[in-house]
Amino acid sequence: MAQAPDLLVQTIWEGLVSGVLYALIALGFVLIFKASGVFNFAQGIMVVFAALTLVGLYEKGVPAFLAVIITLGVMFALAVTIERVVLRPLVNQPDIILFMATFGITYFLIGFGEALFGGNPKQMIAEQLFLPKGALDLQILGGLVSLQKIDIAAAVIASLMIAALAAFFQYTRIGRALRAVADSHKAALSVGISLNQIWVIVWFTAGIVALITGIMWGARSDVSFALEIVALKALPVLILGGFTSIPGAIVGGLIIGIGEKLGEFYWGPLVGGGIESWLAYFIALGFLLFRPQGLFGDKIIERI
Amino acid sequence: MLYREAGQYKSTYSADMAVFPLREDRIGIAVILATALVAIPFFGSDFFIASVMIPFLVFSLAAIGLNILTGYTGLISLGTAAFMGVGAYACYKLTTFFPNVNIIVLILLSGLFSAGIGVLFGLPSLRIKGFYLAVATLAAQFFLQWAFVRVPWLFNYNASGAIEVPQRTLFGLPVTGAAATPETRYFVCLGLVVVLTWFASNLVHGKLGRSWMAVRDMDIAAELMGIKLLNAKLMAFAVSSYFAGVAGAMMIFFWYGGGEAADVFSIRLSFNILFMVIIGGLGSLIGSFFGAAFLSILPTALKFGLPALGIPLAGAAAEHVTFMLVGALIIIFLIVEPHGLARLWQIGKQKLRTWPFPY
C-alpha cells in the first residue's frame, strides 16, 4: 500500500467516480420507493432507455438539445403509461407483486428499446451537449494522477441534483404529498392526495434522473444494454444507504464504489481478478447482518 | 358432464387425502404420461425432441424448484441459475472422479451440493426477507457465476474453460456425450422429472409443505403454532436448490452437452425461471409445467410460427418481440390473473364440471 501512493489515490478517485454513478441509479430507486413504496427494478433499464432514445434521436438527425427535450417528453409519456397500465390496477397489492410488475416493465423496455434503436452500442453525444472532454493530470504524492474532466462534471451535476431533490422533498407541497403516499396509499388517498398524479410526478422525476445518469454514464463508456447488468450494483448501494434516504444513496454509492475498486486493486489479483462483480453484494450482505435498515434508513423494517 | 364429481364416494381417509381424488384426474394423468412416453418419442422429430421437449423438461424442474421457494414459502430468489450451475459443475466433477458410477446416481447426488450451497446463501433469510433477500440471492448469483469462470479446478483446467461432457452409458446405451440420441436423452430426462415431481408433490402435500405455506402466509402466526422458522426456511432453500441443481446438471449433460457453461447460468436464466413461476402460477406444481412450457416454447414459436402464418419476422426482431411479449404478459398476469396459468386450468375444469348446463 505504501509503495505506490499515487496509484492508491488514482484507485480511490476511480472508486469515487463509479460510486457517483451507482449513486445516481440508486437515487432513481430511492425516489420511487420513498414516494410510492414501489421497489422499481426497472430503474436500470430506464437509464439505458433514456440514453438510447437521446442518442437514437440524434442519429436520426434531430439537433442535440431538441433531442434532450424530446427524450424528456418520452420519459413523461413513459411515466404516464406506467401509471395507467401497471400501477393503477395494482393499487394496494402486496409490495412484492409491484416489485415483480417492474420486472415486466424491464423486459418490455428491453424489447421496445432494441426494436426501436437496435441493440448495438452507441456513442454518447457528449460534445454536442457541451460536456467537457479530456483529462486533468495532477502531481500528487510523487506520482501522476489523471482525472477525467467528464467525471468531475458528473460529480458536480450529481451533487446539484441531489441538493435540488432533497429540497423538493423537504420543502414543497408535492414533496410532502410524496412522503405521505409512501407511508400509506390508503391514508394518503383519504386525505385527498391524488395517488395517480403523485405517481406520474415521481416516475417522471425518476425518468429525468435516469436521463442524466444515462448521459453521464454513456459519456464514460458506450450506450448499450450491458449497462443494465451494471445497474444491478445499485441494489447493494440501496441496502447500505437505506431504501428511503437520498443522502444514503450517495454515501452508500461512494462506499460501494471505493470499496470495490480498492478490493479489486489489493485482493483481486490474489484470487484471479474480477471480484468487482460480487464484492459489492458481500459488503452489503455483511452490513445487513448488523444494521438491516441501512445507514440512514427508516427504523421500521419488515424483518423477522 | 365430462368432469363428474358426484358419485365418487370415499370410504377411507387415505382415499380422501389422495393427490388425485377424482377418476377424471387420474385418467388425465395417465393420458399425459402415455403421450410423453409413447406418442412424443414415436411421432416427434429429433429436432422437436432435442430443442423443445428436453428444454421444457429441464425448465419445468427448475421452475418447480423455484416455486417451492417463492410460491410455497414466499422467499424470493434471483439466484436460481447459480444454484443450477452448482449442480452442473458438481456433476461434472463427480463424473471425472467416479467415471464408473452410474450417471443418473451422480446427477441425483450433485443436487445435494447445490442444496448445501443453497442453505448457505439462505441463512440471511432468517433475518431479512423481501427485497433484502433478493439482494442476498443476487450475491449468490454473481459470486457463483464468477467462481465458475475463475476457479479452474471446477472445469478440470480445460484450456477452453468449458465443461466437456464425457460419454456415459446406461444399460449399454450412451446417454450423454455426442453419441447419445435425442430419444435416449429425452427418456432419461422424462424419468428424472416424473420421479422428482412425484417427490415434490408428496413434500408439498405433507407436513413440510404445510409448514412452508404457513410461513408464507404469515410467518409470525406460523411461529406461534410451533413451526420452527429456521428449519422451515432452510429446508425450503435446500429442497429448492436441490431441484435447481438437478435441473442444471440435466441442462448441461442432456441438453447443451457442454460448451460455455458459465455463460449459460447467467442472471438472465434466473429471471426467466422466475417468470415461468409467475406466469405459470405461484404455489402450484402444475403451474410450473405450464409456465415452463409457455416460456420455453414462446421464442421458438415466434421464430418459426409467425413466418409460417405469413408474417415476416427476422431473427433479431423476433427476439425483441419475445422480450416485449414476456414483459407485457408478466404485467397482464399480475393484474388479471395473479395465480397464473394454473388458475386458468382450474377455471377450465370448473367449467367442464357444469357443462353443458352452466349456472
XYZ file of C-alpha atoms in Angstrom:
663
model
C 0.000 0.000 0.000
C 2.830 2.331 0.812
C 4.864 1.709 -2.318
C 2.520 3.415 -4.733
C 0.581 6.233 -3.088
C -0.284 7.785 -6.422
C -1.861 4.545 -7.595
C -3.849 4.447 -4.393
C -5.148 7.967 -4.987
C -5.990 7.056 -8.569
C -7.864 3.966 -7.405
C -9.816 5.905 -4.814
C -10.709 8.530 -7.397
C -11.962 5.891 -9.811
C -13.951 4.336 -6.987
C -15.467 7.717 -6.169
C -16.497 8.248 -9.766
C -18.125 4.865 -10.211
C -19.668 5.399 -6.799
C -21.284 8.613 -8.018
C -22.717 6.757 -10.986
C -24.055 3.921 -8.809
C -25.500 6.556 -6.514
C -27.300 8.227 -9.408
C -29.051 4.981 -10.305
C -29.793 4.299 -6.652
C -31.272 7.771 -6.448
C -33.887 6.839 -9.027
C -34.776 3.780 -6.946
C -34.983 5.813 -3.747
C -37.214 8.459 -5.337
C -39.780 5.922 -6.409
C -39.540 3.864 -3.226
C -39.781 6.898 -0.990
C -42.756 8.286 -2.825
C -44.768 5.208 -3.647
C -43.328 2.229 -1.789
C -42.610 0.526 -5.109
C -39.239 -1.139 -5.413
C -38.502 -0.224 -9.007
C -36.330 -2.870 -10.570
C -36.712 -1.112 -13.926
C -34.611 1.932 -12.955
C -31.516 0.439 -14.607
C -33.258 -0.165 -17.878
C -34.859 3.272 -17.695
C -31.342 4.734 -17.674
C -30.443 2.719 -20.765
C -33.720 3.525 -22.446
C -33.370 7.272 -21.840
C -29.787 7.365 -23.111
C -30.688 5.217 -26.098
C -33.632 7.438 -27.008
C -31.413 10.518 -26.831
C -28.670 9.055 -29.000
C -31.122 7.373 -31.342
C -32.948 10.653 -31.957
C -29.653 12.434 -32.584
C -28.642 9.784 -35.110
C -31.949 10.319 -36.902
C -30.974 13.959 -37.455
C -32.589 15.744 -34.503
C -30.407 18.542 -33.051
C -28.818 17.608 -29.724
C -30.769 19.907 -27.417
C -34.071 19.289 -29.151
C -33.336 15.583 -28.697
C -32.934 16.146 -24.948
C -36.319 17.862 -24.811
C -37.998 15.136 -26.856
C -36.397 12.482 -24.637
C -37.836 14.231 -21.597
C -41.206 14.085 -23.328
C -40.717 10.372 -23.947
C -39.873 9.813 -20.285
C -43.013 11.716 -19.286
C -45.093 9.595 -21.647
C -43.467 6.525 -20.126
C -44.354 7.711 -16.614
C -47.984 8.284 -17.605
C -48.170 4.903 -19.342
C -46.675 3.035 -16.411
C -49.080 4.744 -14.029
C -52.105 3.990 -16.204
C -51.267 0.474 -17.314
C -49.285 -1.014 -14.446
C -49.668 0.875 -11.186
C -53.309 1.911 -11.199
C -54.671 -1.639 -11.453
C -52.264 -2.774 -8.747
C -53.074 -0.243 -6.009
C -52.898 -1.750 -2.529
C -51.390 -5.017 -3.732
C -48.521 -6.508 -1.705
C -45.157 -4.862 -2.322
C -43.707 -7.988 -3.828
C -46.360 -8.006 -6.583
C -45.445 -4.446 -7.543
C -41.787 -5.457 -7.482
C -42.489 -8.253 -9.934
C -44.516 -5.909 -12.126
C -41.391 -3.787 -12.530
C -39.678 -6.899 -13.894
C -42.349 -6.861 -16.568
C -41.601 -3.203 -17.286
C -37.892 -4.061 -17.506
C -38.387 -6.776 -20.091
C -40.830 -4.722 -22.085
C -38.420 -1.788 -22.229
C -35.527 -4.022 -23.286
C -37.525 -5.348 -26.225
C -39.020 -1.956 -27.061
C -35.699 -0.112 -26.935
C -33.929 -2.691 -29.063
C -36.750 -2.788 -31.582
C -36.704 0.995 -31.960
C -32.993 1.786 -31.886
C -31.196 -1.515 -32.349
C -29.085 -3.346 -29.811
C -25.653 -2.132 -30.941
C -23.581 0.018 -28.591
C -23.796 3.688 -29.463
C -21.570 6.709 -28.849
C -22.981 9.246 -26.408
C -23.273 12.761 -27.865
C -21.130 14.300 -25.130
C -19.573 17.121 -27.166
C -22.871 18.280 -28.595
C -24.174 18.715 -25.041
C -21.069 20.792 -24.115
C -19.752 18.227 -21.692
C -16.021 18.642 -21.032
C -13.553 16.242 -22.587
C -10.027 15.184 -21.822
C -8.142 14.625 -18.593
C -6.692 16.704 -15.809
C -3.253 15.495 -14.716
C -2.212 16.269 -11.174
C 1.089 15.799 -9.371
C 0.144 14.030 -6.134
C 2.475 12.227 -3.729
C 5.232 11.932 -6.268
C 3.143 10.410 -8.999
C 0.799 11.400 -11.755
C -2.921 11.114 -11.084
C -5.211 11.547 -14.041
C -8.732 12.825 -13.550
C -11.188 12.714 -16.444
C -12.979 16.036 -16.782
C -16.237 14.277 -17.544
C -16.012 12.537 -14.171
C -15.600 15.833 -12.371
C -18.616 17.157 -14.264
C -20.580 14.058 -13.262
C -19.771 14.611 -9.605
C -20.791 18.278 -9.774
C -24.033 17.562 -11.612
C -24.868 14.750 -9.222
C -24.390 16.960 -6.163
C -26.528 19.705 -7.683
C -29.300 17.256 -8.494
C -29.222 15.732 -5.036
C -29.473 19.123 -3.384
C -32.413 20.007 -5.606
C -34.193 16.734 -4.895
C -33.661 16.971 -1.153
C -35.121 20.468 -1.159
C -38.020 19.302 -3.306
C -38.892 16.534 -0.858
C -38.399 18.647 2.239
C -39.935 21.986 1.412
C -42.545 21.699 -1.331
C -46.196 20.737 -1.104
C -45.751 17.967 -3.664
C -42.746 16.671 -1.765
C -44.801 16.315 1.391
C -47.579 14.603 -0.555
C -44.999 12.193 -1.954
C -43.859 11.251 1.522
C -47.454 10.781 2.628
C -48.098 8.372 -0.221
C -45.018 6.401 0.701
C -46.281 5.918 4.248
C -49.650 4.557 3.226
C -51.510 4.531 -0.070
C -54.866 4.324 1.681
C -54.258 7.078 4.215
C -52.927 9.434 1.547
C -55.986 8.809 -0.613
C -58.288 9.507 2.316
C -56.822 12.964 2.960
C -57.329 13.924 -0.648
C -53.952 13.315 -2.213
C -54.285 12.210 -5.809
C -52.364 8.994 -5.963
C -52.355 8.921 -9.759
C -50.918 12.408 -10.078
C -48.243 11.699 -7.479
C -47.197 8.526 -9.234
C -46.845 10.274 -12.583
C -44.775 13.027 -10.971
C -42.464 10.653 -9.188
C -41.921 8.348 -12.154
C -41.249 11.362 -14.352
C -38.707 12.656 -11.812
C -37.086 9.230 -11.814
C -37.112 9.441 -15.616
C -35.238 12.760 -15.502
C -32.704 11.271 -13.091
C -32.417 8.297 -15.439
C -31.730 10.555 -18.415
C -28.990 12.478 -16.579
C -27.466 9.222 -15.352
C -27.633 7.849 -18.871
C -25.853 10.887 -20.309
C -23.076 10.819 -17.707
C -22.628 7.098 -17.901
C -22.877 6.961 -21.658
C -20.167 9.621 -21.907
C -17.734 7.379 -19.999
C -18.452 4.193 -21.882
C -20.884 3.467 -24.705
C -24.631 3.410 -24.518
C -25.612 -0.242 -24.609
C -27.751 -2.793 -22.872
C -24.702 -4.028 -20.955
C -25.386 -1.113 -18.601
C -28.442 -2.986 -17.403
C -26.329 -5.526 -15.502
C -24.115 -2.787 -14.072
C -27.267 -1.087 -12.859
C -27.887 -4.041 -10.542
C -24.998 -2.635 -8.485
C -27.454 -0.054 -7.273
C -29.111 -2.717 -5.106
C -26.248 -3.143 -2.625
C -25.905 0.622 -2.615
C -29.536 0.853 -1.534
C -29.083 -1.691 1.219
C -26.100 0.169 2.521
C -27.733 3.570 2.403
C -31.272 2.646 3.320
C -34.187 2.439 0.930
C -35.711 5.799 1.765
C -32.747 8.083 2.160
C -31.395 10.335 -0.591
C -28.147 11.104 1.271
C -27.977 7.364 1.987
C -27.939 6.600 -1.729
C -24.993 8.954 -2.177
C -22.945 7.771 0.782
C -23.762 4.138 0.001
C -22.762 4.655 -3.609
C -19.427 6.158 -2.646
C -18.673 3.410 -0.103
C -19.521 0.659 -2.571
C -17.639 2.361 -5.394
C -14.440 2.912 -3.402
C -14.749 -0.413 -1.602
C -14.956 -2.483 -4.719
C -12.195 -0.610 -6.544
C -9.856 -0.963 -3.563
C -10.858 -4.610 -3.161
C -10.145 -5.305 -6.802
C -6.843 -3.429 -6.586
C -5.475 -5.168 -3.499
C -7.213 -8.541 -3.224
C -8.370 -9.106 -6.797
C -5.012 -10.407 -8.046
C -4.900 -12.939 -5.176
C -7.969 -14.804 -6.421
C -7.743 -14.269 -10.151
C -9.389 -10.878 -10.512
C -12.886 -9.821 -11.425
C -14.106 -9.798 -7.837
C -15.749 -6.454 -8.573
C -18.752 -8.365 -9.850
C -19.722 -9.658 -6.403
C -17.751 -7.726 -3.782
C -20.435 -5.025 -3.532
C -23.065 -7.622 -2.691
C -20.945 -9.141 0.033
C -20.226 -5.744 1.566
C -23.970 -5.120 1.591
C -24.734 -8.591 2.998
C -22.258 -8.217 5.814
C -23.747 -4.850 6.572
C -27.284 -6.235 6.585
C -26.457 -8.517 9.478
C -25.558 -5.586 11.724
C -27.861 -2.797 10.627
C -30.725 -4.050 8.474
C -32.248 -0.625 7.942
C -29.113 0.783 6.324
C -27.067 3.794 7.271
C -29.835 6.374 7.002
C -32.904 4.216 6.510
C -36.099 4.291 8.495
C -36.085 2.112 11.590
C -39.329 0.336 10.748
C -38.413 -2.561 8.554
C -40.090 -5.755 7.582
C -37.997 -8.464 9.106
C -38.223 -11.374 11.440
C -70.652 -33.575 -17.523
C -67.154 -34.563 -18.565
C -65.823 -33.840 -15.131
C -68.292 -35.600 -12.894
C -67.528 -35.424 -9.220
C -70.877 -36.648 -7.976
C -70.998 -40.300 -7.078
C -67.283 -40.709 -6.430
C -67.516 -41.614 -2.761
C -64.561 -42.102 -0.474
C -64.704 -44.548 2.392
C -61.157 -44.206 3.781
C -59.122 -41.256 4.954
C -56.300 -42.073 2.574
C -58.693 -42.028 -0.376
C -59.975 -38.669 0.799
C -56.473 -37.249 1.092
C -55.297 -38.610 -2.265
C -53.431 -36.266 -4.605
C -55.798 -37.169 -7.445
C -59.098 -37.971 -5.740
C -61.124 -37.817 -8.970
C -61.220 -40.562 -11.558
C -61.033 -37.938 -14.354
C -57.815 -36.531 -12.939
C -56.259 -39.990 -12.765
C -57.276 -40.689 -16.354
C -55.865 -37.303 -17.379
C -52.505 -38.012 -15.751
C -52.378 -41.445 -17.377
C -53.081 -39.911 -20.787
C -50.378 -37.256 -20.296
C -47.826 -39.862 -19.214
C -48.733 -42.123 -22.133
C -48.332 -39.203 -24.534
C -44.970 -38.302 -23.048
C -43.742 -41.898 -23.008
C -45.058 -43.220 -26.304
C -46.512 -40.618 -28.632
C -43.774 -37.977 -28.434
C -40.758 -40.263 -28.982
C -42.588 -42.118 -31.751
C -44.023 -39.247 -33.712
C -41.821 -36.309 -32.708
C -38.896 -35.384 -34.929
C -35.372 -35.286 -33.496
C -35.437 -31.500 -33.655
C -38.692 -31.360 -31.692
C -37.408 -33.720 -29.008
C -33.954 -32.161 -28.677
C -34.839 -28.471 -28.794
C -38.387 -28.341 -27.485
C -39.096 -31.256 -25.179
C -35.735 -31.549 -23.370
C -35.510 -27.808 -22.599
C -39.126 -27.919 -21.465
C -38.400 -30.761 -19.029
C -35.268 -29.063 -17.686
C -37.054 -25.742 -17.194
C -40.008 -27.471 -15.559
C -37.752 -28.989 -12.938
C -36.007 -25.681 -12.284
C -39.367 -23.909 -12.085
C -40.625 -26.472 -9.564
C -37.516 -25.762 -7.513
C -38.057 -22.004 -7.539
C -41.782 -22.448 -6.964
C -41.066 -24.344 -3.751
C -39.042 -21.381 -2.537
C -41.018 -18.456 -3.905
C -44.501 -19.845 -4.410
C -44.804 -22.125 -1.401
C -42.520 -20.469 1.155
C -42.744 -16.869 -0.017
C -38.988 -16.252 -0.176
C -37.972 -14.504 -3.371
C -34.800 -15.669 -5.084
C -32.943 -14.193 -8.039
C -30.146 -16.755 -7.896
C -31.741 -19.885 -9.341
C -29.350 -20.053 -12.275
C -26.356 -20.032 -9.937
C -27.731 -22.996 -7.993
C -28.342 -24.780 -11.290
C -24.724 -24.090 -12.143
C -23.563 -25.628 -8.870
C -25.416 -28.807 -9.807
C -23.880 -28.885 -13.268
C -20.311 -28.348 -12.077
C -20.741 -30.765 -9.164
C -21.968 -33.439 -11.544
C -19.048 -32.789 -13.876
C -16.523 -33.098 -11.050
C -18.222 -36.227 -9.713
C -18.211 -37.938 -13.073
C -14.498 -37.248 -13.511
C -13.753 -38.609 -10.030
C -16.024 -41.655 -10.333
C -16.236 -42.475 -14.029
C -17.745 -45.892 -13.359
C -20.642 -44.787 -11.202
C -23.960 -44.560 -12.994
C -24.558 -41.045 -14.351
C -28.136 -40.936 -13.027
C -26.875 -41.528 -9.489
C -24.320 -38.766 -9.935
C -26.914 -36.321 -11.253
C -29.125 -37.019 -8.247
C -26.111 -36.634 -5.938
C -24.993 -33.377 -7.500
C -28.261 -31.819 -6.376
C -27.053 -32.296 -2.793
C -24.091 -29.982 -3.370
C -26.439 -27.389 -4.744
C -28.680 -27.846 -1.697
C -25.725 -27.226 0.603
C -24.765 -24.017 -1.183
C -28.430 -23.000 -1.225
C -28.684 -23.374 2.551
C -25.533 -21.310 2.950
C -26.980 -18.426 0.942
C -30.375 -18.983 2.555
C -29.011 -18.234 6.016
C -29.623 -14.460 5.715
C -33.319 -15.247 5.140
C -33.630 -15.735 8.885
C -33.107 -12.059 9.489
C -34.305 -10.491 6.289
C -36.984 -11.016 3.693
C -38.498 -9.454 0.636
C -36.239 -7.178 -1.377
C -33.381 -7.583 1.049
C -33.381 -11.307 0.493
C -33.477 -10.741 -3.259
C -30.196 -8.876 -2.934
C -28.739 -11.688 -0.843
C -29.583 -14.196 -3.561
C -28.118 -11.845 -6.163
C -24.882 -12.121 -4.193
C -25.043 -15.885 -4.737
C -25.740 -15.372 -8.427
C -22.780 -13.096 -9.068
C -20.355 -14.855 -6.771
C -21.029 -18.347 -8.126
C -21.038 -17.177 -11.727
C -17.653 -15.600 -11.089
C -16.386 -18.808 -9.474
C -17.459 -20.882 -12.494
C -15.125 -18.801 -14.663
C -12.235 -18.161 -12.270
C -11.762 -21.459 -10.440
C -10.021 -23.711 -12.959
C -10.416 -26.766 -10.709
C -14.131 -26.680 -11.444
C -13.674 -27.309 -15.145
C -10.630 -29.593 -14.772
C -8.149 -26.943 -16.004
C -9.506 -27.127 -19.542
C -7.859 -24.660 -21.887
C -11.269 -23.652 -23.240
C -12.674 -23.022 -19.767
C -15.714 -25.090 -20.653
C -17.214 -28.325 -19.412
C -16.725 -31.160 -21.870
C -19.428 -33.713 -21.245
C -17.922 -37.200 -21.394
C -19.772 -40.168 -22.818
C -21.567 -42.189 -20.170
C -23.760 -45.192 -20.770
C -26.852 -46.654 -19.159
C -27.683 -50.322 -19.862
C -25.143 -50.182 -22.682
C -26.779 -47.192 -24.355
C -24.918 -43.867 -24.477
C -26.997 -41.268 -22.595
C -24.575 -38.341 -22.538
C -21.985 -37.036 -24.956
C -22.187 -36.714 -28.715
C -23.243 -40.316 -29.396
C -26.439 -40.173 -27.359
C -29.597 -39.945 -29.455
C -32.217 -37.321 -28.586
C -34.672 -40.111 -27.713
C -32.466 -41.680 -25.018
C -31.668 -38.289 -23.528
C -35.358 -37.446 -23.572
C -36.323 -40.665 -21.792
C -33.737 -40.123 -19.058
C -34.907 -36.528 -18.549
C -38.534 -37.590 -18.502
C -37.850 -40.286 -15.929
C -35.979 -37.878 -13.656
C -38.637 -35.185 -13.957
C -41.510 -37.580 -13.276
C -39.843 -39.090 -10.219
C -38.787 -35.722 -8.811
C -42.207 -34.185 -9.452
C -43.795 -37.065 -7.564
C -41.304 -36.408 -4.765
C -42.094 -32.675 -4.742
C -45.811 -33.346 -4.788
C -45.508 -35.562 -1.728
C -43.404 -32.940 0.022
C -45.781 -30.052 -0.554
C -48.812 -32.135 0.405
C -47.130 -33.305 3.584
C -46.173 -31.746 6.876
C -43.189 -29.877 5.475
C -45.235 -28.354 2.661
C -47.898 -27.190 5.109
C -45.299 -25.530 7.304
C -43.858 -23.778 4.217
C -47.271 -22.423 3.308
C -47.829 -21.294 6.893
C -44.530 -19.407 6.800
C -45.528 -17.828 3.506
C -48.963 -16.734 4.633
C -47.925 -15.281 7.973
C -44.603 -16.120 9.492
C -45.367 -14.837 12.978
C -48.547 -16.905 13.194
C -46.632 -19.920 11.908
C -44.046 -19.472 14.616
C -46.773 -19.235 17.267
C -48.219 -22.505 16.027
C -44.937 -24.193 16.734
C -43.357 -24.215 13.298
C -39.631 -23.591 13.572
C -38.977 -20.830 11.068
C -35.294 -21.659 10.887
C -35.921 -25.256 9.879
C -38.774 -24.486 7.515
C -36.929 -21.751 5.637
C -33.636 -23.593 5.391
C -35.430 -26.747 4.248
C -37.166 -24.689 1.581
C -33.793 -23.379 0.411
C -32.292 -26.854 0.486
C -35.107 -28.576 -1.428
C -35.433 -25.728 -3.881
C -31.704 -25.672 -4.606
C -31.684 -29.461 -4.890
C -34.231 -29.302 -7.691
C -32.383 -26.428 -9.327
C -29.099 -28.334 -9.082
C -30.515 -31.449 -10.703
C -32.078 -29.302 -13.404
C -28.726 -27.610 -14.020
C -26.895 -30.927 -14.278
C -29.552 -32.161 -16.712
C -29.244 -28.954 -18.677
C -25.537 -29.395 -19.322
C -25.434 -33.175 -19.652
C -28.574 -33.833 -21.677
C -29.307 -30.593 -23.456
C -26.245 -28.399 -24.093
C -23.682 -31.158 -23.962
C -21.018 -28.847 -22.549
C -19.975 -25.554 -24.075
C -19.641 -22.282 -22.218
C -21.458 -23.422 -19.124
C -20.581 -20.287 -17.152
C -22.423 -18.136 -19.688
C -25.493 -20.342 -19.558
C -26.055 -19.862 -15.838
C -26.396 -16.100 -16.064
C -28.830 -13.830 -14.309
C -30.988 -13.872 -17.443
C -31.726 -17.543 -16.803
C -32.612 -16.769 -13.186
C -35.090 -14.146 -14.344
C -36.552 -16.454 -16.968
C -37.252 -19.122 -14.397
C -38.803 -16.561 -12.079
C -41.083 -15.504 -14.947
C -42.038 -19.122 -15.569
C -43.116 -19.361 -11.953
C -45.079 -16.090 -12.069
C -46.813 -16.824 -15.363
C -47.395 -20.478 -14.519
C -48.759 -19.777 -11.086
C -47.118 -19.168 -7.724
C -47.571 -22.084 -5.373
C -48.637 -24.662 -7.919
C -46.692 -27.626 -9.241
C -48.708 -27.967 -12.416
C -48.277 -24.231 -12.906
C -44.516 -24.770 -13.051
C -45.027 -27.050 -16.030
C -47.400 -24.598 -17.698
C -45.015 -21.703 -17.179
C -42.018 -23.680 -18.429
C -43.929 -24.839 -21.482
C -45.160 -21.353 -22.230
C -41.856 -19.520 -21.900
C -39.605 -22.172 -23.418
C -41.832 -22.618 -26.453
C -42.739 -18.954 -26.973
C -39.437 -17.874 -28.618
C -39.352 -20.918 -30.891
C -42.997 -20.466 -31.770
C -42.450 -16.811 -32.635
C -39.357 -17.548 -34.692
C -40.904 -20.326 -36.750
C -44.643 -19.853 -36.289
C -45.089 -16.280 -37.455
C -43.301 -16.724 -40.817
C -45.454 -19.811 -41.360
C -48.524 -17.616 -40.885
C -47.171 -15.205 -43.483
C -45.910 -12.531 -41.080
C -42.257 -11.896 -41.909
C -40.184 -11.556 -38.759
C -36.397 -11.773 -38.843
C -34.351 -13.386 -36.053
C -33.492 -10.186 -34.185
C -36.981 -8.744 -34.453
C -38.452 -11.994 -33.147
C -36.197 -11.674 -30.117
C -37.375 -8.116 -29.467
C -40.984 -9.160 -29.810
C -40.329 -12.017 -27.359
C -38.932 -9.598 -24.790
C -41.839 -7.220 -25.182
C -44.374 -10.034 -25.049
C -42.835 -11.591 -21.947
C -42.760 -8.213 -20.205
C -46.340 -7.439 -21.168
C -47.507 -10.923 -20.165
C -45.974 -10.639 -16.715
C -47.824 -7.379 -16.123
C -51.063 -8.749 -17.579
C -50.878 -11.879 -15.460
C -50.121 -9.942 -12.285
C -53.116 -7.687 -12.888
C -55.675 -10.038 -14.381
C -54.788 -13.466 -13.047
C -52.299 -13.383 -10.174
C -52.487 -17.145 -9.842
C -51.242 -17.648 -13.359
C -51.942 -20.320 -15.927
C -52.635 -22.853 -13.171
C -55.690 -20.843 -12.155
C -56.913 -20.780 -15.757
C -56.592 -24.555 -15.768
C -58.719 -24.749 -12.612
C -61.344 -22.460 -14.140
C -61.412 -24.687 -17.210
C -62.004 -27.723 -15.026
C -64.786 -25.924 -13.195
C -66.451 -25.104 -16.496
C -66.215 -28.736 -17.587
C -67.799 -29.757 -14.297
C -71.005 -27.853 -15.025
C -71.001 -28.217 -18.802
C -73.371 -28.198 -20.674
C -75.611 -26.539 -18.083
C -73.612 -23.718 -16.500
C -75.285 -21.843 -13.706
